[in-house]
Amino acid sequence: MSDRKDLLLSLMRDLGLGTEVQSLVGGQLRDGAGDAVVLEDPYAQIELARYADCGAALAAAACDAAAEAQKAWAGGYSAAARGDVMQDIARAVQDHHETLARLEALVAGKPVRDCRVEVAKVAEMFRYYAGWADKLHGEVIPVPSGHLNYTLREPLGVVFQITPWNAPIFTAGWQIAPAIATGNGVVIKPSELTPLTTVALVKIAEDAGLPKGLVNVLCGLGPTTGQAAIEHDAVRKVIFVGSPETGRRVAVAAAQSLKPAVLELGGKSANIVFGDANLKHAALGAQAAIFSGAGQSCVAGSRLLVHQSVHAELTDMIAAGMDGIRLGDPLDEATEVGPISNGRQFAHVTGMIRGARDEGGIVRTRDTTPDTGYFVPPTLLSGLGNHAAAAQTEIFGPVATAIAFADEEEAIAIANDTMFGLAGAVWTSDVGCAHRVSSAVRAGTFWINSYKAIHVSSPFGGSLNSGFGRSSGSDALMEYTSPKSVWLDSGKTPKIAFGYVS
Ligand code: NAD
């Protein structure tokens, strides 16, 4: 298995990262100073690398570097010039497409073909927001006082982004691109378990012309490195992508220094199939919704609500399909589903399946998995109500809980009977039903006869335990800017010595 360590080193060298896992601060690769963090290969289950937690001092240096670079980025570059740099970054990401995809596959355990799609989407994100850079402007407001009143959309300054391990480079691009398009500086802390592709992305961006220090990457732990950056005076907003439990802690820490936060958290999305749906499509869609990415997706269709008239038929189709899904080495071209990304998550997913069995649930799965790796085979649970732990807790693994419903009203009630509000879907041939259900289900994203379609041009986010604020699309531009209202005395304005003109 030492060939996998060699592969890691060779990919890192190709991406200009040297041979150590290091933070990228002020354009320099820097060692941390804290506790040891281990990167484990989730397929081979060997230690790939070990590094020191970034720590508070380096986190502070990153915030200072971002603050300094941001002044020149917002003040010294025209908006169009910022867009040009971002176009160059998009091209550079494409040039490193395969290396980035293989590095992601190795460390995060995602099938390399999925990683290729995600890296391509990162290039697309930089292109998309490059186009916005010189198209974001304020408005003139016809105030009654006679002043010329106009608004400017200003960058916030430095933003601190915290990201999880399930889609590391995708999430990094998703947050960095709108932040810099709007003139901000960035400090980003990827998950300590999957930091390398984020460091590589920013290194590639710097080589393509991004000013050094404008985006800084901290390789380290949340309670030490993350907390230090949240508290730093230069940070004006925190953007957190991760679990509801950590999101609550991050929001509290941000609030203590009166900083706003965007929270992109988990889900327990309802994938609703009516009796009149095209069942073949719905079965394939249901499999993609929960088994792709080994279910480690915030929008995974983890609650499968099926009309009672087709419940047996559809669950049989899905169970039959589970046998054909190719599990294997994430670096293998044929692999459709890789292992769970880390040991802690594997323990959580397998514990939830054991709990479902103990609660009397019927567990349909398959016996064979590869010899090594944190594999959980595609699993379908049934015989449990919507209040079972498996139907209410985010499992974040390839596990769907199937629940039968009698009519549209009951389907909507079950779909909304959760503390999450991230995503959902409906499968039906009745367009009226599709519209009624999509408007009645509480979700930031909803699909009709489809699942998991996501694009950088469309807004994304949730409510309740799925968080608040929006990422992607033009909505993200609002999250990364604040409006300033400017009042100019036009000469026609009534003059008064004190007070205000109403
Ligand atoms: P997590 O909450 O454990 O960790 C997320 C990040 O928070 C990591 O970088 C971690 O180091 C950091 N962190 C931990 N403690 C911290 C602290 N005290 N202060 C600051 N930072 C801290 O989540 P995870 O296990 O990495 O990821 C899985 C979760 O992410 C799931 O719940 C999933 O649904 C969610 N997720 C949400 C979206 C979305 O857009 N809604 C996208 C992907 C993943």
XYZ file of C-alpha atoms and ligand atoms in Angstrom:
546
model
C 0.000 0.000 0.000
C 3.021 2.310 0.069
C 2.274 2.978 -3.603
C -0.712 5.028 -2.432
C 1.553 7.178 -0.261
C 3.860 7.562 -3.247
C 0.874 8.554 -5.356
C -0.083 11.190 -2.784
C 3.407 12.656 -2.842
C 3.547 12.659 -6.607
C 0.145 14.398 -6.905
C 1.170 16.947 -4.277
C 4.422 17.654 -6.097
C 2.595 18.060 -9.410
C 0.355 20.635 -7.766
C 3.262 22.562 -6.240
C 2.473 21.567 -2.659
C 5.822 20.034 -1.730
C 5.784 16.901 0.405
C 4.078 18.121 3.593
C 0.509 19.082 4.416
C 0.864 22.818 5.050
C -1.355 25.861 5.376
C -1.169 28.547 2.695
C -0.810 31.937 4.369
C 0.205 35.156 2.652
C 1.225 33.144 -0.410
C 3.601 30.910 1.587
C 3.199 27.250 2.514
C 3.578 27.192 6.314
C 3.795 24.474 8.971
C 1.298 24.426 11.816
C 2.247 24.337 15.475
C -0.505 22.343 17.178
C -1.545 18.737 17.773
C -0.900 16.069 15.151
C -3.657 15.435 12.588
C -3.677 12.212 10.557
C -4.929 11.855 6.974
C -6.172 8.316 6.485
C -6.874 6.704 3.126
C -10.481 5.524 3.601
C -10.069 2.756 1.025
C -6.670 1.266 1.937
C -7.113 2.245 5.611
C -3.500 3.343 5.924
C -2.049 6.578 7.191
C -1.344 8.755 4.167
C 0.137 11.750 5.933
C 0.398 13.489 9.279
C 0.655 17.200 9.972
C 0.492 19.716 12.812
C -2.742 21.645 13.443
C -2.343 25.179 12.070
C -2.974 26.882 15.433
C -4.048 30.348 16.541
C -0.897 32.302 15.625
C -0.886 31.190 11.985
C -4.668 31.683 11.776
C -4.142 35.286 12.937
C -1.379 35.784 10.353
C -3.793 34.528 7.659
C -6.494 37.006 8.718
C -3.951 39.861 8.697
C -2.678 38.823 5.248
C -6.225 38.670 3.871
C -7.019 42.124 5.286
C -3.919 43.626 3.670
C -4.448 41.967 0.279
C -8.156 42.789 0.273
C -7.484 46.541 0.331
C -5.533 46.323 -2.937
C -7.999 43.831 -4.492
C -11.037 46.012 -3.800
C -9.312 49.360 -4.311
C -6.535 48.766 -6.836
C -8.235 46.461 -9.345
C -11.171 47.466 -11.458
C -14.146 45.132 -11.226
C -13.425 43.988 -14.796
C -9.786 43.242 -13.895
C -10.964 41.086 -10.979
C -13.145 39.211 -13.454
C -10.174 38.709 -15.790
C -8.119 37.162 -12.979
C -10.998 34.828 -12.171
C -11.268 33.745 -15.825
C -7.559 32.881 -15.687
C -8.151 30.876 -12.503
C -10.950 28.930 -14.224
C -8.597 28.013 -17.085
C -5.821 27.030 -14.651
C -8.184 24.748 -12.724
C -9.099 23.061 -16.002
C -5.407 22.605 -16.787
C -4.955 20.728 -13.473
C -8.261 18.914 -13.758
C -7.030 15.320 -13.636
C -4.438 15.832 -10.886
C -6.937 17.587 -8.662
C -9.555 14.883 -9.277
C -7.122 12.087 -8.367
C -5.950 13.877 -5.226
C -9.561 14.332 -4.125
C -10.375 10.685 -4.861
C -7.403 9.410 -2.891
C -7.887 11.499 0.249
C -11.680 11.898 0.404
C -12.466 8.405 -0.929
C -14.827 9.680 -3.657
C -14.933 7.882 -6.998
C -12.528 9.619 -9.353
C -15.254 10.029 -11.983
C -17.345 12.028 -9.479
C -14.278 14.071 -8.566
C -13.732 14.968 -12.220
C -17.267 16.348 -12.381
C -16.730 18.361 -9.208
C -13.394 19.840 -10.362
C -15.018 20.839 -13.669
C -17.755 22.541 -11.655
C -15.133 24.498 -9.716
C -13.754 25.912 -12.977
C -17.347 26.756 -13.934
C -17.867 28.571 -10.602
C -14.879 30.860 -11.218
C -16.110 31.545 -14.759
C -19.639 32.246 -13.567
C -18.620 34.701 -10.840
C -15.951 36.269 -13.093
C -18.904 37.380 -15.216
C -20.599 38.951 -12.214
C -17.549 40.915 -11.044
C -18.334 44.020 -13.161
C -22.113 43.640 -13.175
C -22.840 44.155 -9.528
C -23.988 47.691 -8.884
C -26.349 49.668 -6.781
C -29.457 51.600 -7.708
C -30.757 55.148 -7.706
C -33.657 55.608 -5.320
C -36.213 58.405 -5.942
C -36.267 59.774 -2.376
C -38.772 62.613 -1.830
C -36.317 65.132 -0.291
C -34.683 66.127 -3.562
C -31.334 64.471 -2.719
C -29.648 62.223 -5.212
C -29.738 58.952 -3.303
C -27.904 55.921 -4.603
C -26.647 52.659 -3.198
C -23.274 50.945 -3.519
C -22.734 47.248 -2.901
C -19.508 47.076 -0.957
C -17.357 44.076 -0.074
C -17.438 43.022 3.573
C -13.645 42.890 3.997
C -12.353 39.516 5.168
C -14.684 36.525 5.322
C -13.931 33.270 7.109
C -15.196 30.100 5.432
C -15.360 26.689 7.123
C -16.010 23.630 4.954
C -16.670 19.876 5.489
C -15.025 16.725 4.122
C -17.704 15.400 1.767
C -17.024 17.633 -1.274
C -13.896 19.576 -0.360
C -12.819 21.274 -3.587
C -16.393 21.772 -4.780
C -17.324 23.559 -1.545
C -14.132 25.619 -1.586
C -14.819 26.898 -5.133
C -18.474 27.445 -4.293
C -17.570 29.879 -1.498
C -14.262 31.397 -2.659
C -15.499 32.421 -6.133
C -18.393 34.698 -5.051
C -16.321 36.074 -2.164
C -13.467 37.315 -4.340
C -15.707 38.383 -7.238
C -17.283 40.870 -4.834
C -13.909 42.195 -3.644
C -13.436 40.319 -0.378
C -10.386 38.678 1.150
C -10.798 35.092 2.309
C -9.542 32.812 5.038
C -10.816 29.277 4.512
C -10.522 26.286 6.819
C -11.326 23.033 5.042
C -12.032 19.923 7.079
C -8.872 18.770 8.809
C -9.515 15.377 7.155
C -9.458 16.646 3.533
C -7.466 19.889 3.330
C -5.199 19.246 0.337
C -7.367 20.054 -2.676
C -8.335 23.405 -1.139
C -4.660 24.302 -0.645
C -3.973 23.132 -4.208
C -6.874 25.182 -5.612
C -5.614 28.396 -4.021
C -2.011 27.658 -5.034
C -3.183 27.185 -8.646
C -5.182 30.411 -8.396
C -2.120 32.313 -7.138
C -0.005 30.936 -9.955
C -2.727 32.132 -12.359
C -2.631 35.684 -11.012
C -4.643 35.822 -7.780
C -2.825 38.258 -5.484
C -0.927 36.344 -2.792
C -2.562 36.522 0.603
C -6.012 37.367 -0.771
C -7.140 33.792 -0.094
C -5.490 31.861 2.749
C -6.036 28.218 3.662
C -5.755 26.929 7.214
C -5.077 23.214 7.621
C -6.301 22.432 11.066
C -8.893 21.699 13.681
C -12.141 23.537 14.395
C -11.948 24.267 18.125
C -8.400 25.655 17.891
C -7.666 27.048 14.423
C -11.304 27.652 13.464
C -12.225 29.350 16.724
C -9.167 31.643 16.507
C -10.145 32.827 13.029
C -13.788 33.391 14.005
C -12.615 35.660 16.838
C -10.075 37.627 14.778
C -10.947 41.315 14.438
C -10.380 41.405 10.657
C -13.078 38.770 10.018
C -16.415 40.384 9.162
C -18.555 37.327 8.428
C -18.403 33.572 8.927
C -19.659 31.159 6.264
C -20.033 27.675 7.670
C -20.802 24.480 5.724
C -21.132 21.409 7.921
C -23.246 19.679 10.535
C -26.000 21.347 12.587
C -24.159 20.557 15.840
C -20.967 22.358 14.794
C -22.972 25.060 13.008
C -24.654 25.962 16.291
C -21.254 26.289 18.012
C -19.861 28.386 15.146
C -22.918 30.690 15.086
C -22.647 31.245 18.850
C -18.921 31.995 18.589
C -19.554 34.446 15.731
C -22.415 36.115 17.597
C -20.177 36.665 20.604
C -18.157 39.114 18.526
C -21.320 40.359 16.762
C -20.418 38.803 13.423
C -23.078 37.456 11.101
C -22.922 33.863 9.905
C -24.281 31.914 6.972
C -24.998 28.309 7.927
C -25.229 25.607 5.245
C -26.083 22.520 7.289
C -27.445 19.010 6.906
C -30.698 17.557 5.663
C -33.167 14.685 5.827
C -34.756 15.262 2.474
C -38.017 13.654 1.383
C -38.011 12.001 -2.023
C -41.745 11.510 -2.731
C -42.985 8.999 -5.302
C -46.650 8.952 -6.339
C -48.418 5.946 -7.879
C -48.669 7.651 -11.306
C -44.906 8.261 -11.575
C -42.716 6.615 -14.174
C -41.475 3.988 -11.707
C -38.402 3.032 -13.681
C -37.197 6.648 -13.633
C -38.232 7.114 -10.025
C -36.305 3.995 -8.939
C -33.160 5.147 -10.742
C -33.608 8.647 -9.353
C -34.079 7.305 -5.836
C -30.862 5.287 -6.107
C -28.883 8.277 -7.379
C -30.441 10.435 -4.659
C -29.143 8.326 -1.793
C -26.452 5.902 -2.981
C -24.262 8.158 -5.168
C -21.374 9.602 -3.185
C -22.140 6.826 -0.654
C -24.974 9.049 0.557
C -22.502 11.622 1.884
C -24.383 14.520 0.409
C -26.305 17.179 2.328
C -29.200 16.903 -0.162
C -29.295 13.074 -0.188
C -32.820 11.669 -0.623
C -32.664 9.837 2.682
C -36.415 9.591 3.294
C -38.139 7.770 0.462
C -41.878 8.440 0.721
C -43.802 6.079 -1.563
C -47.519 5.891 -2.284
C -48.866 2.711 -0.718
C -50.128 1.439 -4.107
C -46.554 1.157 -5.447
C -44.512 0.855 -2.237
C -43.721 -2.860 -2.609
C -43.016 -2.625 -6.338
C -40.747 0.443 -6.106
C -38.746 -0.758 -3.085
C -38.224 -4.121 -4.837
C -36.914 -2.300 -7.922
C -34.529 -0.213 -5.813
C -33.338 -3.258 -3.837
C -32.709 -5.151 -7.077
C -30.727 -2.203 -8.421
C -28.521 -2.108 -5.301
C -26.827 -5.354 -6.315
C -25.565 -3.841 -9.567
C -23.864 -0.791 -8.046
C -20.077 -1.129 -8.372
C -18.321 -0.505 -5.048
C -14.546 -0.231 -5.094
C -11.317 1.696 -5.019
C -12.117 5.381 -5.570
C -9.185 5.569 -7.990
C -10.618 2.767 -10.140
C -12.389 4.097 -13.254
C -15.217 1.577 -12.883
C -16.082 2.459 -9.284
C -19.509 4.017 -8.836
C -19.546 4.201 -5.026
C -16.495 4.445 -2.783
C -16.085 3.916 0.943
C -17.383 6.155 3.690
C -14.852 8.980 3.875
C -13.536 8.412 7.399
C -13.676 6.084 10.382
C -15.789 8.357 12.584
C -18.499 8.634 9.918
C -18.351 4.880 9.257
C -19.050 4.223 12.963
C -22.005 6.633 12.838
C -23.569 5.094 9.698
C -23.178 1.479 10.833
C -24.491 2.423 14.285
C -27.620 3.954 12.721
C -28.265 0.768 10.701
C -27.855 -1.376 13.845
C -30.252 0.964 15.668
C -32.838 0.660 12.867
C -32.636 -3.130 13.088
C -33.031 -2.987 16.877
C -36.119 -0.770 16.427
C -37.694 -3.538 14.317
C -36.851 -2.130 10.891
C -36.446 -4.363 7.850
C -32.896 -3.923 6.503
C -32.307 -4.753 2.839
C -28.716 -4.640 1.730
C -26.149 -6.909 0.136
C -23.480 -9.086 1.710
C -20.505 -8.312 -0.461
C -18.232 -5.312 -0.069
C -14.565 -4.881 -1.061
C -11.985 -6.426 1.281
C -10.567 -3.134 2.530
C -12.114 0.232 3.163
C -14.898 1.816 5.213
C -17.610 0.360 2.970
C -21.282 0.469 3.791
C -23.275 -1.231 1.029
C -26.386 0.503 -0.330
C -29.085 -0.086 2.270
C -32.873 0.288 2.213
C -34.773 0.407 5.506
C -38.504 -0.138 5.783
C -41.085 -1.053 8.404
C -40.216 2.066 10.421
C -42.381 5.151 10.935
C -41.291 8.713 10.275
C -40.460 9.165 13.966
C -37.845 6.388 14.033
C -34.299 7.605 14.594
C -33.354 6.484 11.066
C -36.069 8.752 9.629
C -35.208 11.831 11.697
C -31.408 11.778 12.074
C -29.033 12.690 9.264
C -27.221 9.399 8.597
C -24.993 10.830 5.837
C -24.416 7.409 4.343
C -25.986 5.197 1.614
C -29.080 4.463 3.676
C -32.659 5.314 2.650
C -35.657 4.911 4.918
C -38.769 3.991 2.909
C -42.134 5.112 4.317
C -45.557 4.494 2.742
C -48.192 7.249 2.451
C -51.881 7.111 1.572
C -52.476 10.448 -0.199
C -50.968 13.819 -1.133
C -51.896 15.428 2.168
C -50.169 12.703 4.150
C -47.075 12.812 1.908
C -46.685 16.559 2.533
C -47.263 16.140 6.273
C -44.584 13.438 6.541
C -42.155 15.408 4.349
C -42.456 18.434 6.639
C -42.344 16.406 9.853
C -38.603 16.929 10.380
C -36.354 19.606 11.852
C -34.558 19.970 8.510
C -35.499 22.035 5.448
C -32.845 21.600 2.798
C -34.129 19.731 -0.260
C -36.735 17.321 -1.595
C -38.286 15.877 -4.721
C -41.555 14.624 -6.140
C -42.077 12.014 -8.870
C -45.472 12.141 -10.569
C -47.042 12.527 -14.002
C -49.656 14.955 -12.619
C -48.318 18.495 -13.123
C -50.833 19.942 -10.666
C -49.720 17.541 -7.955
C -46.076 18.380 -8.727
C -46.735 22.098 -8.222
C -48.813 21.645 -5.084
C -46.242 19.392 -3.444
C -43.237 21.508 -4.445
C -44.821 24.592 -2.929
C -46.000 22.833 0.244
C -42.798 21.014 1.205
C -40.363 23.102 3.288
C -37.091 23.027 1.347
C -34.535 25.445 -0.158
C -34.224 23.239 -3.276
C -36.918 21.016 -4.754
C -36.878 18.772 -7.823
C -39.752 17.506 -9.951
C -39.098 14.141 -11.654
C -35.395 14.689 -11.031
C -32.883 14.721 -8.193
C -29.598 16.417 -7.240
C -29.539 18.888 -10.130
C -27.463 21.758 -8.745
C -25.795 24.631 -10.569
C -23.712 27.591 -9.500
C -26.219 29.959 -11.142
C -29.100 28.825 -8.911
C -29.486 29.709 -5.195
C -28.877 27.043 -2.570
C -29.587 26.897 1.162
C -32.002 25.715 3.812
C -34.073 26.558 6.860
C -34.360 25.290 10.462
C -31.626 22.730 11.219
C -30.475 22.989 7.594
C -29.248 26.521 8.316
C -29.849 29.988 6.930
C -28.485 32.293 4.237
C -27.876 31.358 0.626
C -24.915 30.163 -1.391
C -24.488 30.271 -5.170
C -26.352 32.227 -7.805
C -26.822 35.969 -7.488
C -28.006 35.433 -3.897
C -24.435 34.645 -2.832
C -23.394 38.090 -4.097
C -25.765 39.610 -1.552
C -24.268 37.473 1.247
C -20.773 38.708 0.398
C -21.592 42.427 0.103
C -23.391 45.064 2.110
C -25.348 48.016 0.698
C -24.290 51.591 1.414
C -26.822 54.377 0.921
C -25.239 57.635 -0.325
C -27.120 60.983 -0.148
C -25.980 63.886 -2.315
C -27.337 67.381 -1.827
C -28.681 68.248 -5.283
C -29.055 71.957 -4.601
C -32.836 71.556 -4.575
C -32.720 70.029 -1.098
C -34.420 72.095 1.644
C -31.707 73.445 3.991
C -32.120 73.190 7.740
C -29.615 73.734 10.498
C -30.561 70.817 12.721
C -32.618 67.683 12.468
C -33.271 65.777 9.280
C -35.321 66.249 6.171
C -38.107 63.700 6.083
P -18.608 19.072 10.831
O -19.654 19.996 11.337
O -18.084 18.025 11.732
O -17.305 19.912 10.373
C -17.416 20.937 9.415
C -16.239 21.889 9.588
O -16.350 22.543 10.862
C -14.857 21.221 9.567
O -13.974 22.047 8.828
C -14.473 21.224 11.024
O -13.076 21.215 11.254
C -15.076 22.536 11.486
N -15.259 22.687 12.928
C -15.510 21.720 13.843
N -15.624 22.285 15.085
C -15.449 23.603 14.926
C -15.421 24.716 15.831
N -15.635 24.552 17.133
N -15.194 25.938 15.337
C -14.984 26.134 14.003
N -14.978 25.127 13.100
C -15.219 23.883 13.552
O -19.171 18.465 9.490
P -18.540 17.310 8.619
O -18.685 16.019 9.364
O -17.194 17.726 8.163
O -19.500 17.322 7.330
C -20.727 16.681 7.247
C -21.873 17.653 7.458
O -21.790 18.732 6.525
C -23.232 17.006 7.206
O -24.131 17.395 8.216
C -23.656 17.583 5.862
O -25.040 17.585 5.636
C -23.085 18.958 5.958
N -22.974 19.576 4.632
C -23.834 20.596 4.311
C -23.792 21.184 3.038
C -24.732 22.297 2.671
O -24.435 23.029 1.750
N -25.875 22.445 3.321
C -22.855 20.734 2.110
C -21.992 19.696 2.465
C -22.062 19.131 3.741
